[in-house]
Coordinates of C-alpha atoms in Angstrom, one line a residue:
Chain A
M1 CA -34.8 -1.5 25.4
L2 CA -31.2 -0.4 24.5
L3 CA -31.2 -2.2 21.3
E4 CA -34.2 -3.3 19.2
V5 CA -33.6 -5.2 15.9
K6 CA -36.8 -5.8 13.9
D7 CA -37.3 -7.8 10.7
L8 CA -33.6 -7.1 9.6
N9 CA -32.8 -8.4 6.0
T10 CA -29.4 -8.4 4.5
H11 CA -28.3 -9.8 1.1
Y12 CA -24.8 -10.6 -0.1
G13 CA -25.5 -10.3 -3.9
P14 CA -28.2 -12.8 -4.6
S15 CA -28.0 -14.8 -1.4
H16 CA -30.3 -13.7 1.4
V17 CA -28.1 -14.1 4.5
L18 CA -30.3 -12.4 7.0
Q19 CA -34.0 -13.2 6.7
G20 CA -36.0 -11.1 9.1
V21 CA -33.8 -11.1 12.2
H22 CA -35.5 -10.1 15.6
L23 CA -33.6 -9.4 18.7
E24 CA -33.6 -7.2 21.8
I25 CA -31.0 -6.2 24.4
G26 CA -31.9 -4.4 27.5
E27 CA -29.8 -1.8 29.4
G28 CA -26.7 -3.7 31.2
E29 CA -27.7 -7.0 29.7
L30 CA -25.2 -9.6 28.2
V31 CA -26.9 -11.6 25.5
A32 CA -25.4 -14.4 23.5
L33 CA -26.1 -15.0 19.7
L34 CA -25.5 -18.7 19.1
G35 CA -25.7 -21.0 16.2
R36 CA -23.7 -23.2 13.8
N37 CA -21.4 -21.6 11.3
G38 CA -22.7 -19.8 8.4
M39 CA -26.1 -19.1 10.0
G40 CA -25.5 -15.3 9.8
K41 CA -24.3 -14.5 13.4
S42 CA -21.4 -12.3 12.2
T43 CA -23.5 -10.8 9.5
T44 CA -26.1 -9.8 12.2
L45 CA -23.4 -7.9 14.1
K46 CA -22.0 -6.3 11.0
S47 CA -25.5 -5.3 9.8
I48 CA -26.2 -3.7 13.2
M49 CA -22.8 -1.8 13.0
G50 CA -23.5 -0.7 9.4
M51 CA -20.5 -2.5 8.0
V52 CA -22.9 -4.4 5.8
K53 CA -25.8 -2.5 4.5
P54 CA -29.2 -4.3 5.3
T55 CA -31.7 -4.3 2.6
S56 CA -34.6 -3.6 4.9
G57 CA -35.7 -3.6 8.6
S58 CA -35.1 -1.6 11.5
V59 CA -32.3 -1.2 14.1
K60 CA -33.2 1.1 17.0
F61 CA -30.6 2.1 19.6
E62 CA -32.0 4.0 22.6
G63 CA -35.1 4.6 20.6
Q64 CA -33.2 6.1 17.6
E65 CA -33.3 4.5 14.2
I66 CA -29.9 3.7 13.2
V67 CA -30.2 1.3 10.3
G68 CA -28.5 2.3 7.2
L69 CA -26.1 4.8 9.0
P70 CA -22.4 4.4 8.1
P71 CA -20.5 2.6 10.8
Y72 CA -18.8 5.8 12.1
K73 CA -22.2 7.3 13.1
V74 CA -23.4 3.9 14.6
A75 CA -20.1 4.0 16.7
R76 CA -20.8 7.5 17.8
A77 CA -24.4 6.6 18.8
G78 CA -22.7 4.3 21.4
I79 CA -22.0 1.0 19.9
G80 CA -18.6 -0.6 19.9
Y81 CA -17.5 -3.4 17.7
V82 CA -14.9 -6.1 18.5
P83 CA -14.6 -8.1 15.2
E84 CA -13.8 -11.8 14.8
E85 CA -10.5 -11.1 13.3
R86 CA -9.6 -8.6 16.0
R87 CA -8.4 -6.2 13.5
I88 CA -5.9 -4.3 15.4
F89 CA -3.6 -1.9 13.6
P90 CA -0.5 -3.9 13.2
E91 CA 2.0 -0.9 12.6
L92 CA 0.7 1.2 15.5
S93 CA 1.7 0.8 19.1
V94 CA -0.6 -0.6 21.8
L95 CA -1.1 2.9 23.1
D96 CA -1.9 4.3 19.6
N97 CA -4.4 1.5 18.9
L98 CA -6.2 2.4 22.1
M99 CA -6.0 6.2 21.5
L100 CA -7.6 5.7 18.0
G101 CA -10.6 4.3 19.9
I102 CA -11.3 7.7 21.7
K103 CA -13.9 9.5 19.7
D104 CA -12.8 12.8 18.4
G105 CA -9.6 12.1 20.3
K106 CA -11.1 13.6 23.4
I107 CA -12.5 11.6 26.4
R108 CA -15.5 13.2 27.9
N109 CA -15.6 13.2 31.7
P110 CA -12.3 11.7 32.2
N111 CA -12.6 11.9 36.1
D112 CA -15.9 9.9 36.2
P113 CA -15.1 6.4 37.4
N114 CA -17.5 5.0 34.9
T115 CA -15.5 6.5 32.0
W116 CA -13.1 4.2 30.2
T117 CA -9.6 5.8 30.1
I118 CA -6.2 4.4 29.2
E119 CA -5.3 3.9 32.9
R120 CA -8.6 2.0 33.4
I121 CA -7.9 -0.2 30.4
F122 CA -4.4 -0.9 31.6
H123 CA -5.9 -1.7 35.1
H124 CA -8.2 -4.3 33.5
F125 CA -5.6 -5.5 31.0
P126 CA -2.2 -5.5 32.8
K127 CA -0.6 -7.3 29.9
L128 CA -1.3 -4.4 27.6
A129 CA 0.3 -2.1 30.0
E130 CA 3.6 -4.0 29.9
R131 CA 3.5 -3.6 26.0
T132 CA 2.5 0.0 25.8
H133 CA 5.0 1.0 23.1
Q134 CA 5.1 -2.4 21.2
A135 CA 3.6 -2.6 17.8
G136 CA 0.2 -4.2 17.8
G137 CA 1.1 -6.7 15.1
R138 CA 3.8 -8.2 17.5
L139 CA 1.3 -9.1 20.3
S140 CA 0.1 -12.7 20.8
G141 CA -3.4 -13.6 19.7
G142 CA -4.8 -13.3 23.2
E143 CA -3.1 -9.9 23.7
Q144 CA -4.5 -8.8 20.3
Q145 CA -8.0 -9.7 21.5
M146 CA -7.5 -7.8 24.7
L147 CA -6.3 -4.8 22.7
S148 CA -9.3 -5.1 20.4
I149 CA -11.7 -5.1 23.3
G150 CA -9.8 -2.3 25.0
R151 CA -9.9 -0.3 21.8
S152 CA -13.7 -0.4 21.5
L153 CA -14.0 0.5 25.2
M154 CA -12.0 3.6 24.7
G155 CA -15.0 4.9 22.7
N156 CA -17.1 4.4 25.9
P157 CA -19.8 2.5 24.2
K158 CA -23.1 1.6 25.9
L159 CA -23.3 -1.7 23.9
L160 CA -20.3 -3.9 22.7
L161 CA -20.9 -6.2 19.8
V162 CA -18.2 -8.9 20.3
D163 CA -17.7 -11.5 17.6
E164 CA -16.0 -14.9 18.6
P165 CA -13.5 -13.5 21.1
S166 CA -12.3 -16.9 22.3
E167 CA -11.4 -18.1 18.7
G168 CA -8.0 -19.4 18.3
L169 CA -7.0 -18.8 21.9
S170 CA -5.4 -21.1 24.4
P171 CA -7.6 -22.3 27.2
I172 CA -5.9 -20.0 29.8
M173 CA -6.4 -17.0 27.4
V174 CA -10.1 -18.0 26.7
Q175 CA -10.7 -17.9 30.4
E176 CA -9.0 -14.5 30.8
V177 CA -11.1 -13.0 27.9
R178 CA -14.3 -14.5 29.5
N179 CA -13.4 -12.9 32.8
V180 CA -12.8 -9.6 31.1
L181 CA -16.1 -9.6 29.3
E182 CA -17.8 -10.4 32.7
E183 CA -16.0 -7.4 34.3
I184 CA -16.9 -5.1 31.5
N185 CA -20.6 -6.1 31.6
K186 CA -20.5 -5.7 35.4
A187 CA -19.1 -2.3 34.9
G188 CA -22.4 -1.4 33.0
V189 CA -21.6 -2.1 29.3
S190 CA -24.2 -4.1 27.6
V191 CA -22.8 -6.9 25.4
L192 CA -24.1 -8.8 22.4
L193 CA -21.8 -11.8 22.2
V194 CA -21.3 -14.3 19.3
E195 CA -19.3 -17.2 20.6
H196 CA -18.9 -20.8 19.6
N197 CA -17.5 -21.9 22.8
L198 CA -20.8 -22.9 24.4
K199 CA -19.3 -23.1 28.0
V200 CA -18.1 -19.6 27.8
A201 CA -21.3 -18.1 26.3
L202 CA -23.6 -19.8 28.8
S203 CA -21.4 -18.9 31.7
L204 CA -21.7 -15.2 30.8
A205 CA -25.2 -14.8 29.2
K206 CA -28.5 -15.2 31.0
R207 CA -30.4 -14.9 27.7
V208 CA -29.6 -16.6 24.4
Y209 CA -30.8 -16.2 20.9
L210 CA -30.3 -19.3 18.8
M211 CA -29.8 -18.7 15.0
S212 CA -30.6 -21.0 12.3
K213 CA -30.7 -20.5 8.5
A214 CA -30.4 -16.7 8.4
C215 CA -32.9 -15.9 11.1
I216 CA -33.4 -16.3 14.9
G217 CA -34.9 -19.7 15.5
C218 CA -35.7 -19.2 19.2
Q219 CA -35.0 -17.3 22.2
A220 CA -34.0 -19.2 25.4
S221 CA -32.5 -18.8 28.9
A222 CA -28.9 -19.9 29.3
Q223 CA -30.4 -22.6 31.7
E224 CA -32.7 -23.9 29.1
V225 CA -29.9 -24.3 26.6
R226 CA -27.9 -26.1 29.2
S227 CA -30.6 -28.5 30.2
N228 CA -32.6 -29.0 26.9
H229 CA -30.8 -31.6 24.7
E230 CA -33.2 -31.2 21.8
L231 CA -32.6 -27.4 21.6
R232 CA -28.8 -28.1 21.4
A233 CA -29.2 -30.8 18.9
K234 CA -31.5 -28.6 16.7
Y235 CA -29.4 -25.3 16.8
L236 CA -25.9 -26.1 17.9
E237 CA -24.5 -29.5 17.4
A238 CA -23.0 -30.4 14.1
Chain B
M1 CA 39.4 20.7 -6.5
D2 CA 39.9 18.4 -9.4
P3 CA 37.4 19.5 -12.1
M4 CA 36.3 16.0 -12.7
V5 CA 35.4 15.5 -9.1
S6 CA 33.6 18.7 -9.0
M7 CA 31.7 17.6 -12.1
Y8 CA 30.7 14.4 -10.5
I9 CA 29.5 16.2 -7.5
S10 CA 27.4 18.7 -9.4
Q11 CA 25.8 16.0 -11.6
G12 CA 25.0 14.2 -8.4
I13 CA 23.3 17.4 -7.1
H14 CA 21.2 17.5 -10.3
G15 CA 20.3 13.9 -9.9
I16 CA 19.2 14.4 -6.4
A17 CA 17.2 17.3 -7.1
Y18 CA 15.4 15.5 -9.9
G19 CA 15.0 12.5 -7.7
M20 CA 13.4 14.8 -4.9
I21 CA 10.9 16.0 -7.4
L22 CA 10.0 12.5 -8.4
F23 CA 9.6 11.6 -4.8
L24 CA 7.2 14.4 -4.2
I25 CA 5.1 13.2 -7.1
A26 CA 5.5 9.5 -6.2
S27 CA 4.7 9.9 -2.5
G28 CA 1.4 11.6 -3.2
L29 CA 0.5 8.8 -5.7
N30 CA 1.7 6.2 -3.0
I31 CA -0.2 7.5 0.0
I32 CA -3.4 7.8 -2.0
F33 CA -3.0 4.2 -3.4
G34 CA -1.9 2.8 -0.1
M35 CA -4.8 4.1 1.8
M36 CA -7.6 4.2 -0.7
G37 CA -6.4 1.6 -3.2
I38 CA -6.9 4.0 -6.0
L39 CA -4.3 4.2 -8.6
N40 CA -4.8 7.9 -9.5
M41 CA -4.0 8.2 -13.2
A42 CA -4.8 11.9 -13.1
H43 CA -2.1 12.5 -10.5
T44 CA 0.5 13.7 -13.1
A45 CA -1.9 15.8 -14.9
F46 CA -2.4 17.7 -11.6
F47 CA 1.3 17.9 -11.3
M48 CA 1.4 19.6 -14.6
L49 CA -1.5 21.7 -13.9
A50 CA 0.2 23.2 -11.0
A51 CA 3.0 24.3 -13.1
Y52 CA 0.5 26.2 -15.4
F53 CA -1.2 27.6 -12.3
C54 CA 2.2 28.9 -11.0
Y55 CA 2.9 30.4 -14.4
V56 CA -0.5 32.3 -14.3
V57 CA 0.2 33.5 -10.7
V58 CA 3.7 34.7 -11.5
G59 CA 2.3 36.3 -14.7
I60 CA -0.2 38.3 -12.6
T61 CA 1.9 39.0 -9.5
G62 CA 5.4 38.7 -10.7
N63 CA 6.1 36.8 -7.6
F64 CA 7.4 33.2 -7.6
W65 CA 6.8 32.7 -3.9
L66 CA 3.1 33.4 -4.3
G67 CA 3.1 30.9 -7.1
L68 CA 4.8 28.2 -4.8
V69 CA 2.3 28.8 -2.2
F70 CA -1.0 29.2 -4.1
A71 CA -0.6 26.9 -7.2
P72 CA -0.3 23.7 -5.1
L73 CA -3.3 24.8 -3.1
F74 CA -5.5 25.4 -6.1
T75 CA -4.3 22.0 -7.4
A76 CA -5.2 20.4 -4.1
V77 CA -8.7 22.0 -4.1
L78 CA -9.3 20.6 -7.6
G79 CA -8.1 17.2 -6.4
V80 CA -10.5 17.2 -3.5
V81 CA -13.4 18.4 -5.8
M82 CA -12.6 15.4 -8.1
E83 CA -12.5 13.0 -5.3
R84 CA -15.8 14.2 -3.7
V85 CA -17.8 14.7 -6.9
F86 CA -16.7 12.0 -9.2
L87 CA -14.3 9.4 -7.6
R88 CA -16.8 8.6 -4.8
K89 CA -19.3 7.5 -7.4
A90 CA -16.8 5.3 -9.3
V91 CA -17.6 1.6 -9.0
G92 CA -14.7 -0.7 -8.2
H93 CA -11.0 -0.1 -8.9
M94 CA -11.4 -0.5 -12.7
G95 CA -14.0 2.3 -12.5
E96 CA -11.7 4.5 -10.5
L97 CA -8.8 3.8 -13.1
I98 CA -10.9 4.7 -16.1
L99 CA -12.4 7.8 -14.3
T100 CA -9.1 9.1 -13.3
M101 CA -7.6 8.4 -16.7
G102 CA -10.5 10.3 -18.3
I103 CA -10.0 13.3 -16.0
S104 CA -6.3 13.4 -16.9
F105 CA -7.2 13.6 -20.6
V106 CA -9.6 16.4 -19.8
I107 CA -7.0 18.3 -17.9
V108 CA -4.4 17.9 -20.6
A109 CA -6.9 18.9 -23.4
A110 CA -8.0 21.9 -21.3
I111 CA -4.4 23.0 -20.9
K112 CA -3.7 22.8 -24.6
K113 CA -6.9 24.8 -25.2
I114 CA -6.2 27.5 -22.8
W115 CA -2.4 27.8 -23.0
G116 CA -1.4 26.3 -26.3
T117 CA 1.3 23.8 -26.8
E118 CA 4.3 26.1 -26.5
S119 CA 6.9 25.9 -23.9
L120 CA 6.3 28.7 -21.4
P121 CA 9.2 29.9 -19.5
L122 CA 8.9 30.4 -15.8
Q123 CA 11.5 32.8 -14.4
M124 CA 13.0 31.7 -11.0
P125 CA 13.3 34.4 -8.4
E126 CA 16.5 36.3 -8.5
I127 CA 17.7 35.1 -5.2
L128 CA 17.5 31.4 -6.4
S129 CA 19.0 32.0 -9.8
G130 CA 22.8 32.1 -9.3
M131 CA 25.4 29.6 -8.5
V132 CA 26.8 29.1 -5.0
N133 CA 30.3 28.1 -4.2
I134 CA 30.8 25.5 -1.5
V135 CA 34.3 24.1 -0.8
G136 CA 35.3 24.9 -4.3
V137 CA 32.4 23.2 -6.2
S138 CA 29.8 25.7 -7.6
Y139 CA 26.2 24.5 -7.4
P140 CA 23.1 26.1 -8.9
V141 CA 21.2 27.5 -6.1
Y142 CA 17.8 26.6 -7.4
R143 CA 18.6 22.9 -7.4
L144 CA 19.7 23.1 -3.8
F145 CA 16.5 24.9 -3.0
V146 CA 14.5 22.1 -4.6
I147 CA 16.4 19.5 -2.5
G148 CA 15.8 21.6 0.6
L149 CA 12.0 22.0 -0.2
A150 CA 11.5 18.5 -0.6
L151 CA 13.4 17.6 2.5
V152 CA 11.2 20.0 4.5
I153 CA 8.1 18.4 3.0
L154 CA 9.5 15.0 3.8
V155 CA 10.1 16.0 7.5
F156 CA 6.6 17.7 7.5
M157 CA 5.0 14.4 6.2
M158 CA 6.8 12.3 8.7
L159 CA 5.8 14.4 11.7
L160 CA 2.2 14.5 10.3
L161 CA 2.2 10.7 9.9
Y162 CA 3.9 9.6 13.0
R163 CA 3.1 12.4 15.6
T164 CA -0.4 13.5 15.0
R165 CA -3.7 11.7 15.6
L166 CA -4.7 12.4 12.0
G167 CA -1.5 10.7 10.8
K168 CA -2.0 7.7 13.0
I169 CA -5.6 7.5 11.6
V170 CA -4.2 7.5 8.0
R171 CA -1.6 4.7 8.9
A172 CA -4.4 2.7 10.6
A173 CA -6.7 3.1 7.5
V174 CA -3.7 2.0 5.2
S175 CA -4.3 -1.4 6.9
D176 CA -7.9 -1.6 7.7
R177 CA -10.1 1.4 6.7
D178 CA -13.4 -0.3 7.6
M179 CA -12.2 -0.9 11.2
V180 CA -11.1 2.8 11.5
N181 CA -14.7 3.6 10.4
A182 CA -16.3 1.4 13.0
L183 CA -14.3 3.2 15.7
G184 CA -16.4 6.3 15.0
I185 CA -14.0 8.1 12.6
N186 CA -15.5 9.5 9.5
I187 CA -13.3 7.9 7.0
N188 CA -14.6 9.8 4.0
M189 CA -13.2 13.1 5.5
V190 CA -9.9 11.3 6.0
F191 CA -9.9 10.2 2.4
M192 CA -10.6 13.8 1.2
F193 CA -7.8 15.1 3.4
V194 CA -5.3 12.5 2.0
F195 CA -6.3 13.1 -1.5
G196 CA -5.9 16.8 -0.9
V197 CA -2.5 16.4 0.7
G198 CA -1.5 14.0 -2.2
T199 CA -2.5 16.4 -5.0
W200 CA -1.0 19.2 -3.1
M201 CA 2.4 17.5 -3.0
A202 CA 2.2 16.7 -6.8
G203 CA 1.4 20.4 -7.2
L204 CA 4.6 21.6 -5.2
A205 CA 6.5 19.2 -7.5
G206 CA 5.0 20.8 -10.6
V207 CA 5.9 24.3 -9.3
A208 CA 9.4 23.1 -8.4
I209 CA 10.2 21.7 -11.8
A210 CA 8.7 24.5 -13.9
P211 CA 11.8 26.8 -13.7
I212 CA 14.0 23.9 -14.8
L213 CA 12.0 22.3 -17.6
T214 CA 9.7 25.3 -18.6
V215 CA 5.9 24.8 -18.7
F216 CA 4.6 22.6 -21.6
P217 CA 1.8 20.0 -22.1
G218 CA 4.2 17.1 -22.3
L219 CA 5.4 17.7 -18.7
A220 CA 3.0 15.1 -17.3
D221 CA 4.2 12.3 -19.8
Q222 CA 7.8 13.2 -19.3
V223 CA 8.1 13.4 -15.6
G224 CA 5.0 11.5 -14.7
M225 CA 6.0 8.3 -16.4
D226 CA 9.1 8.3 -14.3
A227 CA 7.1 8.9 -11.1
F228 CA 4.8 5.9 -11.9
I229 CA 8.0 3.8 -12.4
V230 CA 9.3 4.9 -9.1
V231 CA 6.1 3.9 -7.3
V232 CA 6.1 0.3 -9.0
T233 CA 9.9 -0.2 -8.3
G234 CA 9.9 1.1 -4.8
G235 CA 6.6 -1.0 -4.0
F236 CA 3.0 0.2 -3.8
G237 CA 2.2 1.9 -0.6
S238 CA 5.7 2.2 0.7
L239 CA 7.0 5.8 1.3
A240 CA 10.5 4.5 2.2
G241 CA 10.6 2.7 -1.1
A242 CA 9.6 5.8 -3.1
F243 CA 12.2 7.9 -1.5
I244 CA 15.1 5.4 -2.0
V245 CA 14.1 4.7 -5.6
S246 CA 13.5 8.3 -6.4
I247 CA 17.0 9.2 -5.4
I248 CA 18.5 6.2 -7.4
F249 CA 16.5 7.3 -10.4
G250 CA 17.5 10.8 -10.1
L251 CA 21.2 9.9 -10.1
L252 CA 20.7 7.2 -12.9
S253 CA 19.2 9.9 -15.1
S254 CA 21.7 12.5 -14.5
Y255 CA 24.8 10.2 -14.6
G256 CA 23.3 8.4 -17.4
V257 CA 23.1 11.4 -19.6
Q258 CA 26.6 12.1 -18.7
F259 CA 28.2 8.8 -19.5
V260 CA 26.0 6.7 -21.6
S261 CA 23.6 9.4 -23.1
Q262 CA 22.2 7.1 -25.8
F263 CA 21.0 4.6 -23.2
A264 CA 19.9 7.1 -20.5
P265 CA 16.2 7.0 -21.3
V266 CA 16.0 3.3 -20.7
L267 CA 18.2 3.0 -17.6
M268 CA 15.2 3.4 -15.2
V269 CA 13.1 0.9 -17.0
V270 CA 16.0 -1.6 -16.9
F271 CA 16.4 -1.0 -13.2
M272 CA 12.7 -1.5 -12.8
A273 CA 12.8 -4.8 -14.7
I274 CA 15.8 -6.1 -12.6
V275 CA 14.1 -5.2 -9.3
L276 CA 10.7 -6.7 -10.3
A277 CA 12.3 -9.9 -11.7
F278 CA 13.5 -10.6 -8.0
R279 CA 11.0 -8.8 -6.0
P280 CA 7.7 -8.7 -7.9
N281 CA 6.1 -6.4 -5.3
G282 CA 8.8 -3.8 -5.6
L283 CA 11.7 -3.2 -3.3
F284 CA 9.7 -2.4 -0.2
G285 CA 6.2 -3.7 -1.3
V286 CA 4.5 -6.2 0.9
K287 CA 2.7 -9.2 -0.5
E288 CA -1.1 -8.9 -0.7

C-alpha cells in the first residue's frame, strides 16, 4: 500500500470532526472520497497532509509513519496537496508559482521522462504556457485550478490529494480538469480525490470511499455507486 | 545660489535622510508583520540596542565601519534568538504582542542598567564628517551617506524579494504561509530568516542615526514612535507605502521644524489622522 490511514481522529476544538477514519490507496490508484458537505472529506485530506493535527491514529506512507509531521515534511515524503480554494500565490507569476513547487528549488533527474518539469507541465497545460509571466491572481478560475495542480506536480509527488477540483468551474473547464487528472494518474501519480461532482468522480475512480458523519461509512466500487440507489441515497443525495 | 534656495535644499536633504532611517526601521517592522502577522513591539528596542552595540564596537576598535557591519549583525542574532526561543511559544497575536512588549521593556531596562541614562556621543568617521559642495550648496556628507546606505539596502531588498527563490518564498508566504509549507518548504526557517533580516535592518538604522542624535535610552521612543506611525499610515505589509510615507514624514519633520516649529511634533500625527480618515487601511494597505 502506498497510503494507509488507520483510525484517524481529528478535533476542531470540542468537535470531533474525524472519528476513526480508515482508508488505503495502492500504488498508481485513483480513489475518490465522496460524501455530503460537512462530513469531513477536506479535513481528512488536511489531516493526512499535516495541515490539521490529528489527535490520534496512524498515517503510513510507503510504510513510514507520517502522522503528526509538519506539512513540509509530509510534502517531502512525496505527497502533493491541491487545496479546495486552489490557493495559488496571486502576486507571483505563473512560472514562479510553478517554481515554488520544486522541492529545494532543484529538480532531481530532469531528463527522466517520468519527472515533472516546467516543460512537461506546459505540455499538459498549454493555457498556462501562454500565461507564463502573468500574475497568478489574474488567471481565470479554471486556469488557477490548472496552476494549483501543476504547482503540486512540480514537487514530483507519488500521491496527490485533490480537493474539489471542479468546484465553481464552467462545464468545459470541469471536463478539462477531469482529463488532466486522468492523464496525471495514467502517468503514474496516485490520486485521492474529493469531488462533489459524482459524474466526474465516478468516471475517474474505480474505488470509492463514502463518508458520513466524520467517518468512512463504506467502501464501494464506482460501478456499485453508479448502480446502487440505496447507497447513493444514504451517503450522497441531499 | 540664493541662500534661501540652498537652505530649502539642505533642509530637504536632512528630511530625506531622516525619512530613510524611518524607512529602514519601518520596512523591517512591515515585512515581519506582513509575513508572520506579528506586530513586533520590540522592534524599536532592537533598533536602539544596535546603536549601543555600535558604541561598544567603536569604543573597543575605534572603527565606525566595524560598528556598522557588526552591530546590526549582533542585533539580528538576538532577534533570531527571541523569535526561536520565545516568540514561537507565544499563543495568538495577543500573546505575541504582550511578549514582544515585555522583551522591549527588558532591553530598555538592561540598557539603562549597563550604560546608564546619559547621552553617549558616537563619533562619525573623519571621511563622513565634513560638508561637501555640490552646485553651490553645501551638504553634510554624513546625511548623504545615510541616504546612500538606505538606497543600497532598498535595492538589495528588492533584488532579494523579486529575483531570488528565497524572496519569492517570502512573497508567497505573505499571502499564504500554510500553502508554502504544504509545498515542502520549511516555513519556520523562512520566518527565522525574515525575522533576522527585519531586525538587521532596524540595527542598521540604529547605527546610522547614532552619530546624528547620539546614543541614549529615549532613542527607541523618539524615533520608534515615528516608525510605527509610518507603518500605520503607509499600510501594514506594504513596502512601497512605508517608503513613500517615510520620505513624506522626513520632509514634514525637517521643514516643520524650520517653518512651524511649535507644531512640528504633531505634523506626522495630523497627516496620519487625515490619511486614515479616508483610507482606514493606510495609503497602500489592502483590506483584510
